[in-house]
Short mmCIF file of C-alpha atoms in Angstrom, two decimals:
data_model
loop_
_atom_site.label_atom_id
_atom_site.label_comp_id
_atom_site.label_asym_id
_atom_site.label_seq_id
_atom_site.Cartn_x
_atom_site.Cartn_y
_atom_site.Cartn_z
CA MET U 1 -31.56 45.90 18.99
CA ASP U 2 -34.49 47.10 17.53
CA LYS U 3 -37.86 45.40 18.42
CA GLN U 4 -38.67 43.76 15.00
CA TYR U 5 -35.46 42.02 15.09
CA LYS U 6 -35.43 41.22 18.85
CA LYS U 7 -38.91 39.70 18.36
CA TYR U 8 -37.23 37.65 15.57
CA LEU U 9 -34.53 36.31 17.66
CA TYR U 10 -36.93 35.22 20.76
CA ILE U 11 -39.34 33.60 17.82
CA LEU U 12 -35.79 31.87 16.65
CA ILE U 13 -34.95 30.35 19.63
CA THR U 14 -38.81 29.26 20.76
CA THR U 15 -38.58 27.62 17.35
CA GLN U 16 -35.39 25.60 18.06
CA ILE U 17 -36.46 24.79 21.32
CA LEU U 18 -39.59 23.04 19.99
CA ILE U 19 -37.45 21.47 17.26
CA CYS U 20 -35.47 19.92 19.98
CA ILE U 21 -38.01 18.64 22.17
CA VAL U 22 -39.90 17.20 18.81
CA VAL U 23 -36.58 15.55 17.71
CA SER U 24 -35.73 14.16 21.10
CA SER U 25 -39.13 12.79 21.28
CA ILE U 26 -38.85 11.07 17.47
CA LEU U 27 -35.33 9.92 18.51
CA VAL U 28 -36.65 8.11 21.59
CA PHE U 29 -39.71 6.79 19.56
CA LEU U 30 -37.31 5.35 16.87
CA SER U 31 -34.88 3.65 18.91
CA LYS U 32 -36.21 0.00 18.25
CA ASP U 33 -36.52 0.59 14.87
CA ILE U 34 -33.00 2.14 14.60
CA SER U 35 -31.95 -0.87 16.21
CA SER U 36 -33.99 -3.32 14.15
CA HIS U 37 -32.41 -1.73 11.13
CA ASN U 38 -28.89 -1.86 12.29
CA ASN U 39 -29.51 -5.87 12.81
CA ASP U 40 -30.72 -5.85 9.17
CA ILE U 41 -27.37 -4.08 8.12
CA LEU U 42 -25.53 -6.42 9.99
CA ARG U 43 -26.83 -9.22 8.73
CA MET U 44 -26.68 -7.64 4.96
CA VAL U 45 -22.89 -7.37 5.56
CA ALA U 46 -22.45 -10.96 6.90
CA ILE U 47 -24.58 -12.06 3.44
CA LYS U 48 -22.26 -10.17 1.27
CA ASP U 49 -19.01 -11.39 3.31
CA THR U 50 -20.00 -15.05 3.00
CA GLU U 51 -21.13 -14.67 -0.59
CA GLU U 52 -17.35 -12.93 -1.18
CA CYS U 53 -15.71 -16.00 1.02
CA MET U 54 -17.83 -19.03 -0.91
CA ARG U 55 -16.60 -17.32 -4.38
CA GLU U 56 -13.15 -17.41 -3.11
CA MET U 57 -13.58 -20.81 -2.28
CA VAL U 58 -14.93 -21.78 -5.71
CA ASP U 59 -12.25 -19.48 -7.25
CA ASN U 60 -9.49 -21.18 -5.42
CA THR U 61 -10.74 -24.60 -6.69
CA ILE U 62 -11.09 -23.38 -10.13
CA VAL U 63 -7.09 -22.31 -9.95
CA ARG U 64 -6.23 -25.76 -8.69
CA ILE U 65 -8.15 -27.35 -11.10
CA GLU U 66 -6.07 -25.64 -13.67
CA PHE U 67 -2.83 -26.07 -11.98
CA GLN U 68 -3.27 -29.77 -12.04
CA ARG U 69 -4.64 -29.91 -15.82
CA LYS U 70 -1.23 -28.18 -16.89
CA ALA U 71 0.93 -30.09 -14.56
CA ALA U 72 -0.44 -33.39 -15.80
CA VAL U 73 0.18 -32.27 -19.47
CA LYS U 74 3.65 -31.42 -18.47
CA GLU U 75 4.54 -34.62 -16.78
CA VAL U 76 3.05 -36.30 -20.06
CA GLU U 77 4.93 -34.75 -22.33
CA ASN U 78 8.24 -35.29 -20.19
CA LEU U 79 7.26 -38.81 -20.15
CA MET U 80 6.51 -38.85 -24.03
CA ASP U 81 10.30 -37.21 -24.49
CA LEU U 82 11.95 -39.79 -22.33
CA SER U 83 10.23 -42.44 -24.34
CA VAL U 84 11.30 -40.95 -27.56
CA GLU U 85 14.96 -40.74 -26.03
CA PHE U 86 14.32 -44.42 -25.52
CA LEU U 87 13.05 -45.72 -28.82
CA SER U 88 15.71 -43.32 -30.61
CA ASN U 89 18.12 -46.38 -29.50
CA VAL U 90 16.00 -49.12 -30.26
CA GLU U 91 17.16 -51.43 -33.25
CA GLU U 92 15.15 -51.30 -36.40
CA ASN U 93 14.21 -55.39 -36.06
CA ALA U 94 13.15 -55.02 -32.44
CA VAL U 95 10.47 -52.23 -33.03
CA TYR U 96 7.67 -53.91 -32.50
CA LEU U 97 8.71 -55.56 -29.43
CA ASN U 98 10.49 -52.40 -27.65
CA SER U 99 7.69 -50.21 -28.14
CA GLU U 100 4.93 -53.13 -26.68
CA SER U 101 7.42 -53.56 -23.73
CA LEU U 102 7.82 -50.15 -23.51
CA LEU U 103 3.91 -48.92 -23.53
CA LYS U 104 3.43 -51.61 -20.69
CA LYS U 105 6.08 -50.00 -18.47
CA ILE U 106 4.48 -46.36 -19.00
CA ASN U 107 1.25 -47.51 -18.63
CA GLN U 108 2.14 -48.35 -15.27
CA LEU U 109 2.94 -44.92 -14.30
CA GLU U 110 0.05 -42.50 -13.05
CA TYR U 111 0.95 -40.17 -15.75
CA GLY U 112 1.48 -42.90 -18.33
CA LYS U 113 -1.85 -44.41 -18.25
CA PRO U 114 -3.07 -41.84 -21.13
CA ILE U 115 -0.40 -42.39 -23.52
CA LYS U 116 -1.02 -44.94 -26.62
CA LEU U 117 1.80 -45.79 -28.81
CA ILE U 118 1.39 -46.41 -32.75
CA VAL U 119 3.65 -48.14 -35.13
CA HIS U 120 3.69 -47.78 -39.16
CA ASN U 121 5.98 -49.28 -41.60
CA ASN U 122 6.65 -47.01 -44.72
CA ILE U 123 7.51 -50.10 -46.63
CA THR U 124 4.83 -52.59 -45.95
CA GLN U 125 2.35 -50.14 -44.71
CA HIS U 126 1.62 -52.04 -41.49
CA THR U 127 0.30 -49.95 -38.73
CA GLU U 128 -0.58 -51.29 -35.23
CA LEU U 129 -1.97 -49.42 -32.43
CA PHE U 130 -0.71 -50.18 -28.96
CA LEU U 131 -3.41 -49.97 -26.57
CA ASP U 132 -4.26 -51.77 -22.96
CA GLY U 133 -1.42 -54.43 -23.54
CA GLN U 134 -2.70 -55.28 -26.89
CA ALA U 135 -1.64 -54.21 -30.62
CA ILE U 136 -4.81 -53.52 -32.94
CA ASN U 137 -4.29 -53.45 -36.66
CA ILE U 138 -4.97 -49.79 -38.32
CA ARG U 139 -5.86 -49.90 -41.70
CA ASP U 140 -6.10 -46.64 -44.01
CA TRP U 141 -3.51 -45.13 -41.76
CA LYS U 142 -2.44 -41.63 -43.43
CA LYS U 143 1.28 -40.64 -43.22
CA ASP U 144 0.31 -36.97 -43.39
CA GLU U 145 0.61 -35.85 -40.06
CA GLN U 146 -1.97 -32.76 -40.82
CA SER U 147 -4.78 -34.97 -41.88
CA ASN U 148 -4.54 -38.00 -39.76
CA GLU U 149 -7.33 -37.81 -37.53
CA LEU U 150 -5.68 -39.60 -34.53
CA LEU U 151 -3.16 -37.35 -34.51
CA LYS U 152 -5.26 -33.97 -34.94
CA SER U 153 -7.41 -35.27 -31.84
CA SER U 154 -4.75 -35.67 -29.77
CA ALA U 155 -3.72 -32.96 -27.03
CA ILE U 156 0.06 -34.24 -27.38
CA TYR U 157 2.18 -36.84 -29.79
CA ARG U 158 5.51 -37.04 -30.46
CA SER U 159 7.23 -39.18 -33.24
CA VAL U 160 10.36 -41.20 -33.78
CA MET U 161 11.89 -42.62 -37.22
CA ILE U 162 13.49 -45.94 -36.93
CA GLY U 163 14.61 -47.14 -40.09
CA ASP U 164 11.19 -47.98 -42.05
CA SER U 165 8.88 -47.35 -39.19
CA VAL U 166 7.81 -44.42 -37.51
CA ILE U 167 6.46 -44.63 -33.75
CA TYR U 168 4.19 -42.34 -32.75
CA LEU U 169 3.14 -41.40 -28.98
CA LEU U 170 0.00 -39.59 -28.52
CA ALA U 171 -2.31 -38.76 -25.62
CA GLU U 172 -5.71 -37.33 -25.77
CA GLN U 173 -6.95 -34.45 -23.36
CA SER U 174 -9.79 -36.08 -21.97
CA ASP U 175 -7.30 -38.81 -20.85
CA ILE U 176 -5.15 -36.65 -19.30
CA ASP U 177 -8.09 -34.58 -17.56
CA ARG U 178 -8.85 -37.90 -15.87
CA ILE U 179 -5.60 -37.69 -13.77
CA ALA U 180 -6.29 -34.04 -12.62
CA LYS U 181 -9.76 -34.62 -11.97
CA ASN U 182 -8.89 -37.62 -9.65
CA TYR U 183 -6.35 -35.35 -7.86
CA ILE U 184 -9.26 -32.85 -7.25
CA TYR U 185 -11.51 -35.60 -6.12
CA ASN U 186 -9.13 -36.83 -3.44
CA GLU U 187 -7.96 -32.70 -2.76
CA ILE U 188 -11.63 -31.99 -1.77
CA HIS U 189 -12.07 -34.96 0.11
CA SER U 190 -9.38 -34.24 2.21
CA SER U 191 -9.83 -30.09 2.75
CA ILE U 192 -10.89 -28.85 5.85
CA TYR U 193 -12.84 -25.71 5.60
CA ALA U 194 -13.81 -23.50 8.65
CA ASP U 195 -17.50 -23.29 9.59
CA ASN U 196 -19.01 -26.35 8.45
CA GLU U 197 -18.23 -25.28 5.06
CA TYR U 198 -17.35 -27.48 2.12
CA ILE U 199 -17.21 -28.07 -1.76
CA TRP U 200 -19.45 -30.36 -4.13
CA VAL U 201 -19.17 -30.86 -7.72
CA ASN U 202 -21.96 -31.65 -10.33
CA GLU U 203 -20.88 -32.72 -14.00
CA ILE U 204 -23.11 -31.61 -16.56
CA LEU U 205 -24.59 -34.04 -19.02
CA ASN U 206 -27.68 -31.92 -20.60
CA TYR U 207 -27.62 -28.51 -20.53
CA ASP U 208 -31.29 -28.43 -21.58
CA GLY U 209 -31.82 -30.06 -17.83
CA GLY U 210 -34.33 -32.82 -17.07
CA ASP U 211 -34.16 -36.08 -14.79
CA ASN U 212 -30.67 -37.02 -15.38
CA TYR U 213 -29.12 -33.91 -16.49
CA ALA U 214 -26.27 -34.10 -14.10
CA ILE U 215 -24.00 -36.30 -12.16
CA ARG U 216 -22.79 -36.02 -8.52
CA PHE U 217 -19.41 -36.27 -9.36
CA ILE U 218 -18.04 -34.81 -5.98
CA HIS U 219 -19.99 -34.33 -2.61
CA PRO U 220 -17.96 -34.66 0.83
CA ASN U 221 -21.07 -34.53 2.82
CA LEU U 222 -23.03 -36.91 1.25
CA LYS U 223 -20.32 -39.34 -0.35
CA ASP U 224 -23.08 -42.15 -0.61
CA THR U 225 -24.51 -39.84 -3.46
CA GLU U 226 -21.50 -39.43 -5.77
CA GLY U 227 -22.24 -41.15 -8.98
CA ALA U 228 -25.88 -40.62 -8.94
CA TYR U 229 -27.81 -38.77 -11.30
CA VAL U 230 -29.24 -35.18 -10.43
CA SER U 231 -32.56 -33.92 -11.78
CA THR U 232 -33.54 -30.25 -12.17
CA ASN U 233 -37.12 -31.46 -11.39
CA THR U 234 -36.03 -31.68 -7.42
CA LYS U 235 -37.83 -29.65 -5.21
CA ASP U 236 -36.87 -28.79 -1.68
CA ILE U 237 -39.21 -28.54 1.09
CA ASN U 238 -40.72 -25.40 -0.10
CA GLY U 239 -41.42 -26.69 -3.69
CA ASN U 240 -38.47 -24.68 -5.15
CA LEU U 241 -36.52 -26.10 -7.70
CA PRO U 242 -32.78 -25.04 -6.96
CA TYR U 243 -30.98 -27.48 -9.55
CA LEU U 244 -32.87 -25.89 -12.24
CA LYS U 245 -32.16 -22.36 -10.90
CA GLU U 246 -28.60 -23.42 -10.51
CA LEU U 247 -28.62 -24.57 -13.71
CA ASN U 248 -30.37 -21.37 -15.59
CA GLY U 249 -27.75 -19.16 -13.44
CA VAL U 250 -24.59 -20.88 -14.99
CA LYS U 251 -25.97 -20.86 -18.12
CA GLN U 252 -27.03 -17.23 -18.44
CA ASN U 253 -24.23 -15.78 -16.15
CA GLY U 254 -21.43 -18.54 -15.26
CA GLU U 255 -22.29 -18.19 -12.08
CA ILE U 256 -25.06 -18.02 -9.59
CA VAL U 257 -25.79 -16.98 -5.64
CA HIS U 258 -29.35 -18.41 -4.41
CA SER U 259 -30.77 -20.26 -1.34
CA TYR U 260 -32.63 -23.31 -0.81
CA TYR U 261 -33.40 -25.57 1.76
CA PHE U 262 -31.51 -28.56 2.64
CA LYS U 263 -30.85 -30.66 5.64
CA ASN U 264 -27.49 -29.59 7.88
CA LYS U 265 -24.84 -31.75 8.07
CA VAL U 266 -23.99 -31.28 11.77
CA ASN U 267 -27.67 -31.74 13.39
CA ASP U 268 -29.73 -32.93 10.42
CA GLU U 269 -31.85 -29.90 11.14
CA ILE U 270 -33.90 -28.79 7.91
CA THR U 271 -32.46 -24.92 7.57
CA GLN U 272 -31.90 -22.35 4.68
CA LYS U 273 -29.01 -22.45 2.99
CA ILE U 274 -27.08 -19.78 0.51
CA SER U 275 -25.39 -21.19 -2.11
CA TYR U 276 -22.74 -20.11 -4.87
CA ALA U 277 -21.88 -22.35 -7.97
CA LYS U 278 -19.56 -21.74 -10.95
CA ILE U 279 -19.43 -23.13 -14.23
CA TYR U 280 -15.74 -24.66 -15.01
CA GLU U 281 -16.39 -25.21 -19.06
CA PRO U 282 -13.57 -27.64 -19.62
CA PHE U 283 -14.86 -30.55 -17.60
CA ASN U 284 -18.59 -29.35 -17.76
CA TRP U 285 -18.53 -28.84 -13.88
CA VAL U 286 -20.70 -27.13 -11.53
CA ILE U 287 -18.62 -26.28 -8.98
CA ALA U 288 -20.42 -25.16 -5.78
CA THR U 289 -20.31 -24.42 -2.04
CA GLY U 290 -22.91 -23.12 0.39
CA LYS U 291 -23.08 -22.29 4.13
CA PRO U 292 -26.44 -22.25 6.45
CA MET U 293 -28.26 -19.13 6.95
CA ASN U 294 -28.28 -19.88 10.74
CA ASP U 295 -24.57 -20.37 11.03
CA ILE U 296 -24.27 -16.67 8.88
CA PHE U 297 -26.58 -15.22 11.71
CA VAL U 298 -24.88 -16.73 14.85
CA TYR U 299 -22.84 -13.63 15.27
CA THR U 300 -25.33 -10.77 14.13
CA ASP U 301 -27.70 -12.44 16.51
CA GLU U 302 -25.44 -12.01 19.61
CA LEU U 303 -24.54 -8.59 18.48
CA LYS U 304 -28.42 -7.69 18.42
CA ASP U 305 -29.05 -7.60 22.10
CA TYR U 306 -25.71 -5.83 22.34
CA ASP U 307 -26.77 -3.06 19.50
CA GLU U 308 -29.87 -2.22 21.56
CA ARG U 309 -28.23 -1.70 24.58
CA VAL U 310 -25.71 0.98 23.03
CA VAL U 311 -28.35 2.46 21.23
CA ASN U 312 -30.70 3.36 23.91
CA THR U 313 -27.50 4.38 25.87
CA THR U 314 -26.21 6.28 23.04
CA LEU U 315 -29.61 8.03 22.47
CA ILE U 316 -29.83 9.17 26.10
CA ALA U 317 -26.54 10.68 26.15
CA CYS U 318 -26.96 12.22 23.01
CA LEU U 319 -30.31 13.93 24.07
CA ALA U 320 -28.64 14.90 27.37
CA PHE U 321 -25.54 16.36 25.34
CA MET U 322 -27.90 17.86 22.73
CA ILE U 323 -29.87 19.91 25.17
CA ILE U 324 -27.00 20.79 27.31
CA ILE U 325 -25.14 22.18 23.67
CA PHE U 326 -28.49 23.67 22.53
CA LEU U 327 -28.83 26.03 25.82
CA VAL U 328 -24.99 26.86 26.06
CA GLY U 329 -25.54 27.77 22.20
CA VAL U 330 -28.51 29.92 23.11
CA LEU U 331 -26.77 31.90 26.26
CA ILE U 332 -23.75 32.37 23.72
CA ILE U 333 -25.81 33.73 20.82
CA LEU U 334 -27.41 36.21 23.09
CA SER U 335 -24.44 37.49 25.09
CA VAL U 336 -22.34 37.94 21.81
CA HIS U 337 -24.99 38.97 19.46
CA ARG U 338 -25.20 42.41 19.89
CA LYS U 339 -21.38 42.58 19.55
CA TYR U 340 -20.93 40.84 16.57
CA ARG U 341 -24.38 41.59 14.46
CA LYS U 342 -22.69 44.66 12.47
CA ASN U 343 -19.93 42.39 11.44
CA ILE U 344 -21.77 39.67 10.83
CA GLU U 345 -24.06 41.83 8.43
CA THR U 346 -21.15 43.50 6.49
CA TYR U 347 -19.51 39.72 6.18
CA VAL U 348 -22.75 38.46 4.91
CA LYS U 349 -23.37 41.48 2.48
CA THR U 350 -19.64 41.06 1.06
CA GLU U 351 -20.00 37.22 0.59
CA ILE U 352 -22.80 38.03 -1.32
CA GLU U 353 -21.18 40.48 -3.24
CA LEU U 354 -17.77 38.46 -4.40
CA ASP U 355 -17.35 37.45 -7.51
CA ALA U 356 -17.24 33.83 -7.44
CA LEU U 357 -14.29 32.83 -9.92
CA THR U 358 -11.85 35.86 -8.74
CA GLY U 359 -12.88 36.59 -5.25
CA ALA U 360 -12.80 40.49 -6.13
CA LEU U 361 -15.72 42.46 -5.04
CA SER U 362 -18.79 42.41 -7.89
CA ARG U 363 -19.78 45.03 -10.23
CA LYS U 364 -22.43 45.74 -8.00
CA ALA U 365 -20.27 46.23 -4.92
CA ALA U 366 -18.11 48.49 -6.78
CA VAL U 367 -21.21 50.79 -7.40
CA ILE U 368 -22.22 50.94 -3.77
CA LYS U 369 -18.56 51.63 -2.65
CA LEU U 370 -17.74 54.36 -5.38
CA GLU U 371 -21.38 56.33 -4.56
CA GLU U 372 -20.55 56.07 -0.72
CA HIS U 373 -16.79 57.23 -1.17
CA PHE U 374 -17.68 60.08 -3.67
CA LYS U 375 -20.41 61.28 -1.20
CA ARG U 376 -17.68 61.22 1.72
CA PHE U 377 -15.33 63.21 -0.56
CA LYS U 378 -18.11 65.64 -1.39
CA GLU U 379 -18.35 66.26 2.41
CA GLN U 380 -14.48 66.13 3.53
CA GLU U 381 -12.84 66.87 0.35
CA SER U 382 -10.29 63.97 0.39
CA SER U 383 -10.29 61.66 -2.50
CA PRO U 384 -9.20 57.87 -2.41
CA VAL U 385 -7.40 56.91 -5.94
CA LEU U 386 -9.18 55.15 -8.21
CA MET U 387 -7.33 52.79 -10.52
CA MET U 388 -8.96 50.99 -13.64
CA LEU U 389 -6.55 47.74 -14.36
CA ASP U 390 -6.76 45.39 -17.47
CA ILE U 391 -4.63 41.98 -18.35
CA ASP U 392 -2.71 42.61 -21.18
CA ASN U 393 -3.17 40.24 -24.27
CA PHE U 394 -6.10 38.10 -22.28
CA LYS U 395 -7.85 37.12 -25.49
CA LYS U 396 -4.49 35.69 -26.72
CA ILE U 397 -4.19 34.09 -23.57
CA ASN U 398 -7.71 32.28 -24.00
CA ASP U 399 -7.04 31.46 -27.46
CA THR U 400 -3.55 29.67 -26.76
CA TYR U 401 -3.95 27.98 -23.75
CA GLY U 402 -8.17 27.51 -23.21
CA HIS U 403 -10.34 29.37 -21.02
CA ASP U 404 -9.73 26.94 -18.26
CA VAL U 405 -6.11 28.74 -18.01
CA GLY U 406 -7.90 32.21 -18.97
CA ASP U 407 -9.95 31.58 -15.91
CA ILE U 408 -6.83 30.76 -13.77
CA VAL U 409 -5.06 33.91 -14.78
CA LEU U 410 -7.99 35.81 -13.55
CA LYS U 411 -8.29 34.62 -10.33
CA LYS U 412 -4.12 34.63 -9.19
CA VAL U 413 -3.86 38.01 -10.60
CA SER U 414 -6.90 39.12 -8.40
CA GLN U 415 -5.65 37.28 -5.55
CA THR U 416 -2.08 38.65 -5.80
CA ILE U 417 -3.25 42.36 -5.77
CA ILE U 418 -5.88 41.87 -2.83
CA ALA U 419 -2.64 40.18 -1.07
CA ASN U 420 -0.83 43.13 -1.73
CA ILE U 421 -3.20 45.94 -0.67
CA ARG U 422 -4.72 47.15 2.73
CA ASP U 423 -7.59 46.10 4.66
CA THR U 424 -9.05 49.31 3.93
CA ASP U 425 -8.60 49.16 -0.03
CA PHE U 426 -11.19 47.47 -2.21
CA LEU U 427 -10.81 45.30 -5.51
CA PHE U 428 -13.61 44.96 -7.72
CA ARG U 429 -14.24 43.09 -10.89
CA TRP U 430 -15.96 45.40 -13.29
CA GLY U 431 -16.07 43.00 -16.27
CA GLY U 432 -14.13 40.11 -18.37
CA GLU U 433 -10.36 40.66 -17.33
CA GLU U 434 -10.78 44.56 -16.30
CA PHE U 435 -10.67 45.47 -12.53
CA VAL U 436 -11.05 48.92 -10.43
CA LEU U 437 -9.06 49.37 -7.14
CA LEU U 438 -10.26 51.75 -5.08
CA CYS U 439 -7.33 52.85 -2.49
CA ASN U 440 -8.24 55.29 0.81
CA ASN U 441 -5.81 57.60 2.29
CA VAL U 442 -3.23 57.77 -0.46
CA ASP U 443 -1.48 61.00 -1.69
CA VAL U 444 -2.70 61.74 -4.99
CA ASN U 445 1.09 62.69 -5.92
CA LYS U 446 2.41 59.06 -4.62
CA GLN U 447 -0.48 57.35 -7.00
CA TYR U 448 2.54 56.39 -9.27
CA GLN U 449 4.33 54.55 -6.68
CA LEU U 450 1.38 52.78 -6.03
CA GLY U 451 0.71 51.93 -9.37
CA GLN U 452 4.30 50.66 -10.44
CA LYS U 453 3.85 48.41 -7.22
CA MET U 454 0.70 46.93 -8.54
CA LEU U 455 2.74 46.04 -11.70
CA ARG U 456 5.47 44.48 -10.22
CA CYS U 457 3.24 42.20 -7.93
CA VAL U 458 1.56 40.85 -11.19
CA ASN U 459 4.99 40.92 -13.27
CA SER U 460 6.02 38.25 -10.43
CA ILE U 461 3.51 35.83 -11.04
CA SER U 462 4.55 32.80 -13.40
CA PHE U 463 1.87 30.40 -14.93
CA GLU U 464 2.26 27.20 -16.58
CA SER U 465 0.31 25.21 -19.03
CA ASN U 466 1.24 22.32 -21.19
CA GLN U 467 5.08 22.25 -19.89
CA GLU U 468 5.14 25.85 -20.78
CA CYS U 469 5.71 28.83 -18.59
CA PHE U 470 4.42 32.55 -19.21
CA ASN U 471 4.05 35.64 -17.17
CA VAL U 472 1.28 38.03 -17.57
CA THR U 473 1.15 41.96 -17.56
CA VAL U 474 -1.55 44.68 -16.76
CA SER U 475 -2.08 47.96 -18.02
CA ILE U 476 -3.27 50.40 -15.45
CA GLY U 477 -4.98 54.26 -15.54
CA GLY U 478 -5.48 56.28 -12.18
CA ALA U 479 -7.65 59.23 -11.43
CA CYS U 480 -9.59 61.10 -8.31
CA PHE U 481 -12.39 62.68 -7.63
CA TYR U 482 -12.91 65.98 -8.26
CA GLN U 483 -14.95 68.81 -6.93
CA GLU U 484 -16.32 69.57 -10.27
CA ASP U 485 -17.51 65.86 -10.58
CA GLU U 486 -21.02 65.21 -10.11
CA ASN U 487 -20.63 61.44 -9.88
CA TYR U 488 -18.12 59.18 -9.42
CA MET U 489 -18.69 58.17 -13.35
CA GLN U 490 -16.52 60.83 -14.08
CA ALA U 491 -13.95 60.27 -12.52
CA LEU U 492 -13.96 56.51 -13.19
CA LYS U 493 -14.05 57.70 -17.02
CA ARG U 494 -10.86 59.30 -16.37
CA SER U 495 -9.01 56.40 -15.50
CA ASP U 496 -10.44 54.50 -18.32
CA VAL U 497 -9.06 57.21 -20.74
CA ALA U 498 -5.50 56.87 -18.63
CA LEU U 499 -6.26 52.96 -18.76
CA TYR U 500 -6.36 53.02 -23.09
CA HIS U 501 -3.27 55.56 -22.97
CA SER U 502 -1.45 52.85 -21.22
CA LYS U 503 -2.45 50.11 -23.55
CA ASN U 504 -1.68 52.23 -26.57
CA THR U 505 1.66 53.32 -25.32
CA GLY U 506 3.34 49.97 -24.82
CA LYS U 507 1.00 48.05 -22.28
CA ASN U 508 2.30 47.00 -18.64
CA LYS U 509 2.52 50.47 -17.67
CA TYR U 510 0.65 53.14 -15.23
CA THR U 511 -0.90 56.30 -16.49
CA GLY U 512 -2.37 58.80 -14.23
CA SER U 513 -4.84 61.91 -14.40
CA ASN U 514 -4.60 64.74 -11.99
CA GLU U 515 -6.77 67.10 -13.78
CA PRO U 516 -10.41 67.07 -14.68
CA SER U 517 -9.54 67.86 -18.20
CA LYS U 518 -5.87 67.07 -18.48
CA GLU U 519 -4.01 64.01 -18.77
CA VAL U 520 -0.60 63.58 -17.24
CA CYS U 521 1.51 60.49 -17.67
CA TRP U 522 4.17 59.67 -15.32
#
């Protein structure tokens, strides 16, 4: 090892030792900050998980509301259909009597309460609406169902003709929704959620806000406040306006996550609470749930002390392990450096001079290698075989299948040739689709067999693009160094001339040159 390089190695090891000491000191110094940072992450994760759970609770409530609405509509429709079937069998002279009697019976049923009944006589033009056990005369009744306001405003209606009279059964969506609302009210009050959680509902009366912008419809925790008005001017103990923030959030995005201060249900303690609210527009309901911050952080606070102990223990173990590994590494570096230095330098030099696309050596590496081998030839009179290879019809491949496929062809051809040559041989990418192959210790008279081997290797490759399979071929020209040559370029020129002879006489063939001024083709 030369003196300068030895000095560099000692400086490197000393620098590493100093870095190890500095890093160790910094890690020890920052251990508390690491624990604090981990605790912050745990809290952030806990809040995020809580938000997801709250969103799921509210979404599930909305799903149940939709289910109850659809179920109520279906039940009302079924009840109407049964009523129509019953009325179809009523005698004409008993239409009014039976209609009134039927309505009284179905109004006693839960799903029958929204149903109203109208009897219209086409002869007398007399129309009566049966509602809440009373018959109300309707004037200016329009027989055209498309223009009748009562029928148009109904979510469901059925009609049946009995003699000169038409009987209509109808129900408005708002009346049907009362059934669904009642079910949801009872369901939310009877639901039991984990971790001191619950659902509450405010029904918006005025989207502009104000003192009576909403009415509290459901609140299991404060049941005595149900039916009371809610104001956007209400402040929490920190002077914030949580209802105003909630209203603006659901108006703008349909949902909102926010926090405010409230009285805890369990211990009456004033604490911060995180809340998620979502608007259900058909009812003008703001459906919300929340959870006290203290409840969220109970588990994370328990983890904090444990985390600090783990961090400190881990840091000590890591520092000790790092020092041991560093010392062992330094010993290994010193013990094997001499042996592998030359190989590492060769490897680094080769990596730098590799063609990035094909994996072959670069043209710069080719110039160096060819000069070395030409100099060696002049000294030992033993010439390697030079082969110039060119992929046939490569421009057509690019034009037909695209440049991405062309790159794949270049890479695969290069890798196939490399896999079929010896460690003492070298493949260079000379430019574009052109390669130079340098083969050592090959009998000049056997270069044809070697060229044929390369042709077969390339011919065996298959490619696929756009569900179309194709093969490629190469044309090869070979040459050797001669004592008359002044530089390697003369031999390379002969191989290039031989290559073009292969191209011009059919491609996918090998042409060799064994004399300085004469081409011989095998």
